[in-house]
């Protein structure tokens, strides 16, 4: 019986940690293996009858103890939502940490993080120096993947159109109003385009997807830059508004003759056509994982806030972008516990490493090695009461 008592004494701390998920990555499997290995050893030594009784009592006690569930709150970008939904589901199943993520748009995620009502925000539009200076605390940007804003439309036969920056800009400025406009037909001589009104669909909410799209247009269209500009929300010269990437893609799919912009995954999952966009090098590029990745062949600053639109890459897609998780550098605020702060860092560390395997199957480009290195450096700078939380 002494051996039994010794065994359970040794494993009291192990079992406690196992059920509280304090070490999600390796601890559970190792503890279970070690526990039952010693059970077998003691049974073999003749302690089987007494062990059976003792073990039964311990297992009953453990069965009656609820597992301590960690829950993290996040909100923001709809752009990466299909990927985040998958990542967070896998993470919860593997490590017991539930992530409650609200896909409300980048603007909403930034506002909620500023108000300190969530553990992390998500945005496709990195915060400007001016905006960062107005926040009560230093906010960090952690890139999680690459995506693309695509031009999608509703035309008979779903033809694959070629569009250049001038045509895209003038469509969304309301200057091109018919699908058989010579400027469109000249780019697409093999496509029979209808004499149908062009109906623009855009985002109605504050959106990082809109930021990426307008950032591109402001770089390539002087008229757009002067009259509309860049932002998560702009005064649209024409069109109908819809909330979220899902709203825009849904409205385009419903309205004949419509054209809009959304994240690549939303268009592909709805079997919607994608325009090939002429890049700076003069090539018409189809959005895809390879062309998105090529657009990221740039120097990434230590703060990771960099625009990829209108890339110089010969085969790069010109409306590509990183998307970021944002969080406060100093995590001791609003009576937050250190354990919760550490859980946020651990989640983000998994997202930039193990979680990257889920990007490509959902039509996002995984982070290039240089971006992973920068993201690691950002996470290593996160603190609680001035002490780093990365464990490195």
Short mmCIF file of C-alpha atoms in Angstrom, two decimals:
data_model
loop_
_atom_site.label_atom_id
_atom_site.label_comp_id
_atom_site.label_asym_id
_atom_site.label_seq_id
_atom_site.Cartn_x
_atom_site.Cartn_y
_atom_site.Cartn_z
CA UNK A 1 0.00 0.00 0.00
CA UNK A 2 2.95 2.27 0.62
CA UNK A 3 3.85 2.04 -3.06
CA UNK A 4 0.30 2.97 -4.00
CA UNK A 5 0.25 5.95 -1.67
CA UNK A 6 3.63 7.06 -2.96
CA UNK A 7 2.47 6.81 -6.53
CA UNK A 8 -0.67 8.89 -5.96
CA UNK A 9 1.28 11.36 -3.89
CA UNK A 10 3.76 11.83 -6.69
CA UNK A 11 0.99 12.35 -9.22
CA UNK A 12 -1.27 14.63 -7.24
CA UNK A 13 0.36 17.70 -8.80
CA UNK A 14 0.51 16.06 -12.24
CA UNK A 15 -3.19 15.27 -12.24
CA UNK A 16 -4.08 18.74 -11.01
CA UNK A 17 -2.18 20.31 -13.88
CA UNK A 18 -3.53 17.85 -16.38
CA UNK A 19 -7.11 18.76 -15.57
CA UNK A 20 -6.43 22.48 -15.46
CA UNK A 21 -4.66 22.49 -18.86
CA UNK A 22 -1.74 24.52 -17.51
CA UNK A 23 0.67 22.93 -19.98
CA UNK A 24 -1.40 22.20 -23.06
CA UNK A 25 1.27 21.32 -25.55
CA UNK A 26 2.96 18.27 -24.10
CA UNK A 27 1.83 17.76 -20.55
CA UNK A 28 -1.36 15.76 -20.89
CA UNK A 29 -0.01 12.88 -22.97
CA UNK A 30 3.14 12.60 -20.87
CA UNK A 31 1.21 12.55 -17.57
CA UNK A 32 -1.28 9.90 -18.69
CA UNK A 33 1.49 7.68 -20.02
CA UNK A 34 3.58 7.97 -16.85
CA UNK A 35 0.58 7.42 -14.60
CA UNK A 36 -0.50 4.15 -16.15
CA UNK A 37 3.07 2.91 -16.59
CA UNK A 38 3.54 3.03 -12.82
CA UNK A 39 0.13 1.41 -12.30
CA UNK A 40 1.34 -1.57 -14.32
CA UNK A 41 4.63 -1.71 -12.41
CA UNK A 42 2.90 -1.77 -9.01
CA UNK A 43 0.36 -4.37 -10.08
CA UNK A 44 3.26 -6.54 -11.26
CA UNK A 45 4.88 -6.16 -7.83
CA UNK A 46 1.84 -7.65 -6.10
CA UNK A 47 -0.03 -4.54 -5.09
CA UNK A 48 -2.91 -5.16 -7.45
CA UNK A 49 -5.80 -5.68 -4.99
CA UNK A 50 -5.02 -2.67 -2.85
CA UNK A 51 -4.22 -0.58 -5.93
CA UNK A 52 -7.57 -1.40 -7.50
CA UNK A 53 -9.43 -0.02 -4.51
CA UNK A 54 -7.26 3.06 -4.16
CA UNK A 55 -7.29 3.79 -7.85
CA UNK A 56 -11.05 3.51 -8.00
CA UNK A 57 -11.43 6.13 -5.28
CA UNK A 58 -9.01 8.50 -7.00
CA UNK A 59 -10.60 8.09 -10.44
CA UNK A 60 -14.07 8.67 -8.99
CA UNK A 61 -12.82 11.83 -7.35
CA UNK A 62 -11.23 12.99 -10.56
CA UNK A 63 -14.37 12.22 -12.55
CA UNK A 64 -16.34 14.45 -10.23
CA UNK A 65 -14.00 17.40 -10.68
CA UNK A 66 -14.91 19.77 -13.48
CA UNK A 67 -12.12 20.65 -15.87
CA UNK A 68 -10.99 24.23 -15.47
CA UNK A 69 -11.85 25.83 -18.81
CA UNK A 70 -9.93 28.86 -20.00
CA UNK A 71 -11.86 31.17 -22.29
CA UNK A 72 -10.37 33.98 -24.34
CA UNK A 73 -12.36 36.75 -25.99
CA UNK A 74 -11.44 38.16 -29.37
CA UNK A 75 -13.16 40.30 -31.99
CA UNK A 76 -12.47 41.95 -35.31
CA UNK A 77 -11.70 41.12 -38.92
CA UNK A 78 -14.05 39.06 -41.06
CA UNK A 79 -11.24 38.71 -43.65
CA UNK A 80 -9.51 35.79 -41.82
CA UNK A 81 -12.62 34.43 -40.08
CA UNK A 82 -12.80 31.09 -41.97
CA UNK A 83 -9.20 30.37 -40.96
CA UNK A 84 -9.57 31.64 -37.39
CA UNK A 85 -12.70 29.57 -36.93
CA UNK A 86 -10.76 26.44 -37.89
CA UNK A 87 -7.71 27.33 -35.83
CA UNK A 88 -9.71 28.12 -32.71
CA UNK A 89 -11.73 24.93 -33.00
CA UNK A 90 -8.58 22.81 -33.30
CA UNK A 91 -6.90 24.66 -30.45
CA UNK A 92 -9.87 24.13 -28.16
CA UNK A 93 -9.99 20.41 -28.91
CA UNK A 94 -6.26 19.98 -28.37
CA UNK A 95 -5.62 22.23 -25.39
CA UNK A 96 -8.98 22.87 -23.74
CA UNK A 97 -8.88 26.65 -24.25
CA UNK A 98 -12.09 28.03 -25.70
CA UNK A 99 -11.79 31.11 -27.93
CA UNK A 100 -14.90 33.22 -28.32
CA UNK A 101 -14.23 35.23 -31.50
CA UNK A 102 -16.72 37.74 -32.87
CA UNK A 103 -16.34 38.46 -36.60
CA UNK A 104 -17.46 42.11 -36.49
CA UNK A 105 -14.95 43.81 -38.79
CA UNK A 106 -11.50 45.27 -38.18
CA UNK A 107 -12.86 48.62 -37.00
CA UNK A 108 -14.96 46.96 -34.31
CA UNK A 109 -12.03 44.81 -33.17
CA UNK A 110 -9.80 47.86 -32.78
CA UNK A 111 -12.48 49.75 -30.84
CA UNK A 112 -13.09 46.85 -28.47
CA UNK A 113 -9.39 46.41 -27.80
CA UNK A 114 -9.07 50.14 -27.12
CA UNK A 115 -11.92 49.76 -24.62
CA UNK A 116 -10.10 46.75 -23.12
CA UNK A 117 -13.23 44.58 -23.26
CA UNK A 118 -11.51 41.73 -25.15
CA UNK A 119 -8.26 39.78 -24.83
CA UNK A 120 -7.18 40.41 -28.41
CA UNK A 121 -8.40 42.14 -31.53
CA UNK A 122 -8.01 41.27 -35.19
CA UNK A 123 -7.48 43.64 -38.09
CA UNK A 124 -6.49 43.65 -41.75
CA UNK A 125 -5.72 47.38 -41.51
CA UNK A 126 -2.67 47.99 -39.36
CA UNK A 127 -3.04 50.89 -36.98
CA UNK A 128 -1.33 54.14 -37.95
CA UNK A 129 1.26 55.85 -35.75
CA UNK A 130 -1.28 58.59 -35.01
CA UNK A 131 -3.93 56.07 -33.96
CA UNK A 132 -1.46 54.10 -31.85
CA UNK A 133 -0.41 57.28 -30.04
CA UNK A 134 -4.02 57.91 -28.98
CA UNK A 135 -4.45 54.51 -27.29
CA UNK A 136 -3.91 54.14 -23.51
CA UNK A 137 -1.17 51.53 -23.81
CA UNK A 138 1.19 50.17 -26.44
CA UNK A 139 -0.52 47.89 -28.96
CA UNK A 140 1.40 45.20 -30.83
CA UNK A 141 0.64 43.64 -34.23
CA UNK A 142 1.19 39.90 -34.75
CA UNK A 143 0.79 38.74 -38.38
CA UNK A 144 -1.09 35.44 -38.67
CA UNK A 145 -1.41 34.76 -42.41
CA UNK A 146 -1.70 36.36 -45.85
CA UNK A 147 -4.88 36.81 -47.81
CA UNK A 148 -6.17 38.61 -50.87
CA UNK A 149 -9.00 40.97 -51.70
CA UNK A 150 -10.59 39.83 -54.95
CA UNK A 151 -12.89 41.47 -57.47
CA UNK A 152 -15.94 39.28 -57.98
CA UNK A 153 -19.05 39.84 -60.11
CA UNK A 154 -22.34 38.36 -61.30
CA UNK A 155 -22.45 37.97 -65.09
CA UNK A 156 -24.01 35.34 -67.38
CA UNK A 157 -21.68 32.36 -67.72
CA UNK A 158 -19.33 33.66 -64.98
CA UNK A 159 -16.53 34.64 -67.43
CA UNK A 160 -12.98 35.16 -66.20
CA UNK A 161 -12.45 38.90 -66.72
CA UNK A 162 -9.24 40.88 -66.93
CA UNK A 163 -9.28 44.27 -65.23
CA UNK A 164 -6.64 46.95 -64.79
CA UNK A 165 -6.32 49.58 -62.08
CA UNK A 166 -7.89 52.37 -64.14
CA UNK A 167 -11.00 50.33 -64.93
CA UNK A 168 -11.40 49.07 -61.36
CA UNK A 169 -11.06 52.62 -60.02
CA UNK A 170 -13.57 54.10 -62.44
CA UNK A 171 -16.10 51.30 -61.85
CA UNK A 172 -16.07 51.99 -58.11
CA UNK A 173 -16.08 55.76 -58.72
CA UNK A 174 -19.27 55.29 -60.73
CA UNK A 175 -17.68 56.50 -63.98
CA UNK A 176 -18.09 53.17 -65.79
CA UNK A 177 -21.77 52.26 -65.65
CA UNK A 178 -22.26 49.55 -68.32
CA UNK A 179 -20.63 46.15 -68.61
CA UNK A 180 -20.10 46.56 -72.35
CA UNK A 181 -18.16 49.80 -71.86
CA UNK A 182 -15.30 49.85 -74.41
CA UNK A 183 -12.70 50.10 -71.64
CA UNK A 184 -13.85 46.73 -70.26
CA UNK A 185 -14.40 45.05 -73.63
CA UNK A 186 -10.95 46.14 -74.88
CA UNK A 187 -9.38 44.19 -72.01
CA UNK A 188 -11.63 41.19 -72.68
CA UNK A 189 -12.01 40.80 -76.48
CA UNK A 190 -12.98 37.13 -76.20
CA UNK A 191 -15.84 37.74 -73.75
CA UNK A 192 -19.30 38.84 -74.87
CA UNK A 193 -20.30 41.37 -72.23
CA UNK A 194 -23.96 42.41 -71.81
CA UNK A 195 -25.44 45.88 -72.16
CA UNK A 196 -26.26 45.72 -68.48
CA UNK A 197 -25.93 48.28 -65.72
CA UNK A 198 -22.96 47.84 -63.40
CA UNK A 199 -24.10 47.65 -59.76
CA UNK A 200 -21.30 48.26 -57.25
CA UNK A 201 -21.42 46.44 -53.90
CA UNK A 202 -19.17 47.62 -51.07
CA UNK A 203 -18.81 47.20 -47.32
CA UNK A 204 -21.13 49.16 -45.05
CA UNK A 205 -19.10 48.55 -41.86
CA UNK A 206 -15.61 49.58 -40.81
CA UNK A 207 -13.47 47.00 -42.54
CA UNK A 208 -9.86 45.99 -43.01
CA UNK A 209 -10.89 44.48 -46.34
CA UNK A 210 -12.03 47.96 -47.39
CA UNK A 211 -8.74 49.38 -46.14
CA UNK A 212 -6.76 46.97 -48.34
CA UNK A 213 -8.97 47.70 -51.36
CA UNK A 214 -8.89 51.48 -50.97
CA UNK A 215 -5.17 51.44 -50.13
CA UNK A 216 -4.58 49.75 -53.50
CA UNK A 217 -6.86 52.17 -55.38
CA UNK A 218 -5.23 55.22 -53.77
CA UNK A 219 -1.84 53.99 -54.99
CA UNK A 220 -2.94 53.41 -58.60
CA UNK A 221 -5.67 56.01 -59.17
CA UNK A 222 -4.96 59.73 -58.58
CA UNK A 223 -8.69 60.44 -58.92
CA UNK A 224 -9.52 57.88 -56.23
CA UNK A 225 -6.82 59.21 -53.91
CA UNK A 226 -8.10 62.78 -54.30
CA UNK A 227 -11.84 62.11 -54.10
CA UNK A 228 -12.20 59.07 -51.83
CA UNK A 229 -8.90 58.16 -50.18
CA UNK A 230 -7.91 55.23 -47.97
CA UNK A 231 -9.64 53.92 -44.88
CA UNK A 232 -11.56 51.16 -43.15
CA UNK A 233 -14.67 53.17 -43.98
CA UNK A 234 -14.98 55.73 -46.81
CA UNK A 235 -17.69 57.80 -48.48
CA UNK A 236 -18.54 55.63 -51.46
CA UNK A 237 -19.43 57.54 -54.64
CA UNK A 238 -21.83 54.80 -55.74
CA UNK A 239 -23.24 51.38 -54.89
CA UNK A 240 -24.95 49.29 -52.24
CA UNK A 241 -23.50 48.54 -48.83
CA UNK A 242 -23.37 45.15 -47.11
CA UNK A 243 -21.95 44.08 -43.77
CA UNK A 244 -18.95 41.80 -43.67
CA UNK A 245 -17.21 39.80 -46.38
CA UNK A 246 -20.09 37.36 -46.20
CA UNK A 247 -22.57 40.20 -46.81
CA UNK A 248 -20.76 41.53 -49.87
CA UNK A 249 -20.23 38.12 -51.45
CA UNK A 250 -23.84 37.20 -50.70
CA UNK A 251 -25.23 40.37 -52.28
CA UNK A 252 -23.07 40.02 -55.40
CA UNK A 253 -24.27 36.46 -55.80
CA UNK A 254 -27.90 37.64 -55.63
CA UNK A 255 -27.79 40.70 -57.93
CA UNK A 256 -27.23 40.28 -61.66
CA UNK A 257 -24.72 42.75 -63.08
CA UNK A 258 -23.18 43.45 -59.68
CA UNK A 259 -19.50 43.73 -58.82
CA UNK A 260 -17.85 43.85 -55.41
CA UNK A 261 -14.73 43.04 -53.43
CA UNK A 262 -14.23 40.44 -50.72
CA UNK A 263 -11.62 38.11 -49.29
CA UNK A 264 -10.54 35.27 -51.59
CA UNK A 265 -11.91 32.45 -49.43
CA UNK A 266 -15.44 33.90 -49.42
CA UNK A 267 -15.54 34.04 -53.24
CA UNK A 268 -14.10 30.56 -53.71
CA UNK A 269 -16.38 28.93 -51.17
CA UNK A 270 -19.37 30.49 -52.94
CA UNK A 271 -18.14 29.40 -56.42
CA UNK A 272 -17.91 33.00 -57.58
CA UNK A 273 -15.76 34.22 -60.50
CA UNK A 274 -12.55 36.13 -59.82
CA UNK A 275 -11.05 38.90 -61.94
CA UNK A 276 -7.43 38.74 -63.04
CA UNK A 277 -5.91 42.07 -62.01
CA UNK A 278 -3.08 43.77 -63.88
CA UNK A 279 -0.15 44.34 -61.54
CA UNK A 280 2.62 46.95 -61.59
CA UNK A 281 4.76 44.73 -63.82
CA UNK A 282 1.99 44.68 -66.44
CA UNK A 283 0.88 41.06 -65.86
CA UNK A 284 -2.70 39.98 -65.32
CA UNK A 285 -2.56 37.92 -62.12
CA UNK A 286 -5.09 35.47 -60.80
CA UNK A 287 -5.42 35.53 -57.00
CA UNK A 288 -4.13 32.36 -55.38
CA UNK A 289 -1.81 31.14 -52.66
CA UNK A 290 1.32 31.38 -54.83
CA UNK A 291 0.63 34.86 -56.22
CA UNK A 292 -0.32 36.09 -52.71
CA UNK A 293 2.89 34.68 -51.23
CA UNK A 294 4.99 36.33 -53.94
CA UNK A 295 3.51 39.71 -53.03
CA UNK A 296 4.97 39.31 -49.53
CA UNK A 297 8.54 39.28 -50.80
CA UNK A 298 9.29 42.55 -49.02
CA UNK A 299 11.34 43.65 -46.03
CA UNK A 300 9.20 43.29 -42.92
CA UNK A 301 9.84 45.93 -40.24
CA UNK A 302 10.14 44.92 -36.58
CA UNK A 303 6.64 46.27 -35.85
CA UNK A 304 5.31 44.14 -38.80
CA UNK A 305 3.01 46.92 -40.07
CA UNK A 306 3.62 46.86 -43.81
CA UNK A 307 1.42 47.28 -46.88
CA UNK A 308 1.69 44.72 -49.70
CA UNK A 309 -0.74 46.31 -52.15
CA UNK A 310 0.46 47.20 -55.67
CA UNK A 311 3.44 44.91 -55.18
CA UNK A 312 6.60 45.16 -57.29
CA UNK A 313 6.73 41.35 -57.60
CA UNK A 314 6.46 40.34 -61.27
CA UNK A 315 3.99 37.52 -60.53
CA UNK A 316 2.56 38.94 -57.31
CA UNK A 317 -1.14 39.62 -56.87
CA UNK A 318 -1.58 43.39 -56.28
CA UNK A 319 -4.36 43.24 -53.66
CA UNK A 320 -2.59 41.00 -51.14
CA UNK A 321 -2.18 41.69 -47.43
CA UNK A 322 -1.11 40.38 -44.08
CA UNK A 323 -3.77 40.19 -41.41
CA UNK A 324 -2.90 40.77 -37.75
CA UNK A 325 -3.90 39.88 -34.21
CA UNK A 326 -3.48 42.94 -32.00
CA UNK A 327 -2.92 43.01 -28.24
CA UNK A 328 -1.43 45.18 -25.52
CA UNK A 329 2.27 44.80 -24.84
CA UNK A 330 1.68 45.09 -21.08
CA UNK A 331 -0.98 42.55 -20.18
CA UNK A 332 -1.57 43.58 -16.56
CA UNK A 333 -4.70 45.72 -16.95
CA UNK A 334 -8.32 45.58 -15.81
CA UNK A 335 -7.39 43.08 -13.05
CA UNK A 336 -6.37 40.46 -15.61
CA UNK A 337 -4.67 37.41 -14.19
CA UNK A 338 -1.24 36.40 -15.34
CA UNK A 339 -2.60 32.99 -16.40
CA UNK A 340 -4.99 34.58 -18.88
CA UNK A 341 -2.28 36.81 -20.31
CA UNK A 342 -0.01 33.79 -20.72
CA UNK A 343 -2.84 31.91 -22.42
CA UNK A 344 -3.16 34.67 -25.03
CA UNK A 345 0.56 34.56 -25.83
CA UNK A 346 0.50 30.76 -25.98
CA UNK A 347 -2.45 30.82 -28.40
CA UNK A 348 -0.73 33.32 -30.70
CA UNK A 349 2.51 31.35 -30.59
CA UNK A 350 0.57 28.27 -31.76
CA UNK A 351 -1.17 30.25 -34.50
CA UNK A 352 2.11 31.37 -36.08
CA UNK A 353 3.60 27.88 -35.85
CA UNK A 354 1.35 24.81 -35.61
CA UNK A 355 -1.73 26.65 -36.79
CA UNK A 356 -0.14 27.58 -40.13
CA UNK A 357 -0.92 24.12 -41.54
CA UNK A 358 -4.59 25.12 -41.79
CA UNK A 359 -4.00 28.23 -43.94
CA UNK A 360 -3.52 26.82 -47.44
CA UNK A 361 -6.47 24.36 -47.33
CA UNK A 362 -8.71 27.37 -46.60
CA UNK A 363 -7.17 29.51 -49.38
CA UNK A 364 -4.93 31.69 -47.21
CA UNK A 365 -1.17 31.88 -47.69
CA UNK A 366 0.92 30.74 -44.70
CA UNK A 367 3.35 33.21 -43.19
CA UNK A 368 6.75 33.33 -44.88
CA UNK A 369 9.72 32.51 -42.65
CA UNK A 370 10.68 36.18 -42.28
CA UNK A 371 7.21 37.06 -41.03
CA UNK A 372 7.22 34.17 -38.52
CA UNK A 373 10.54 35.44 -37.13
CA UNK A 374 9.15 38.95 -36.75
CA UNK A 375 5.99 37.60 -35.09
CA UNK A 376 8.11 35.61 -32.62
CA UNK A 377 10.03 38.76 -31.73
CA UNK A 378 6.79 40.64 -31.13
CA UNK A 379 5.46 37.90 -28.82
CA UNK A 380 8.73 37.82 -26.89
CA UNK A 381 8.14 41.49 -26.03
CA UNK A 382 4.74 40.91 -24.38
CA UNK A 383 4.92 41.40 -20.61
CA UNK A 384 2.98 41.03 -17.38
CA UNK A 385 4.11 43.46 -14.70
CA UNK A 386 7.20 44.04 -16.82
CA UNK A 387 8.17 40.35 -17.09
CA UNK A 388 8.07 38.57 -20.43
CA UNK A 389 5.44 35.89 -20.97
CA UNK A 390 6.93 33.99 -23.91
CA UNK A 391 8.87 31.56 -21.75
CA UNK A 392 11.99 32.02 -23.87
#
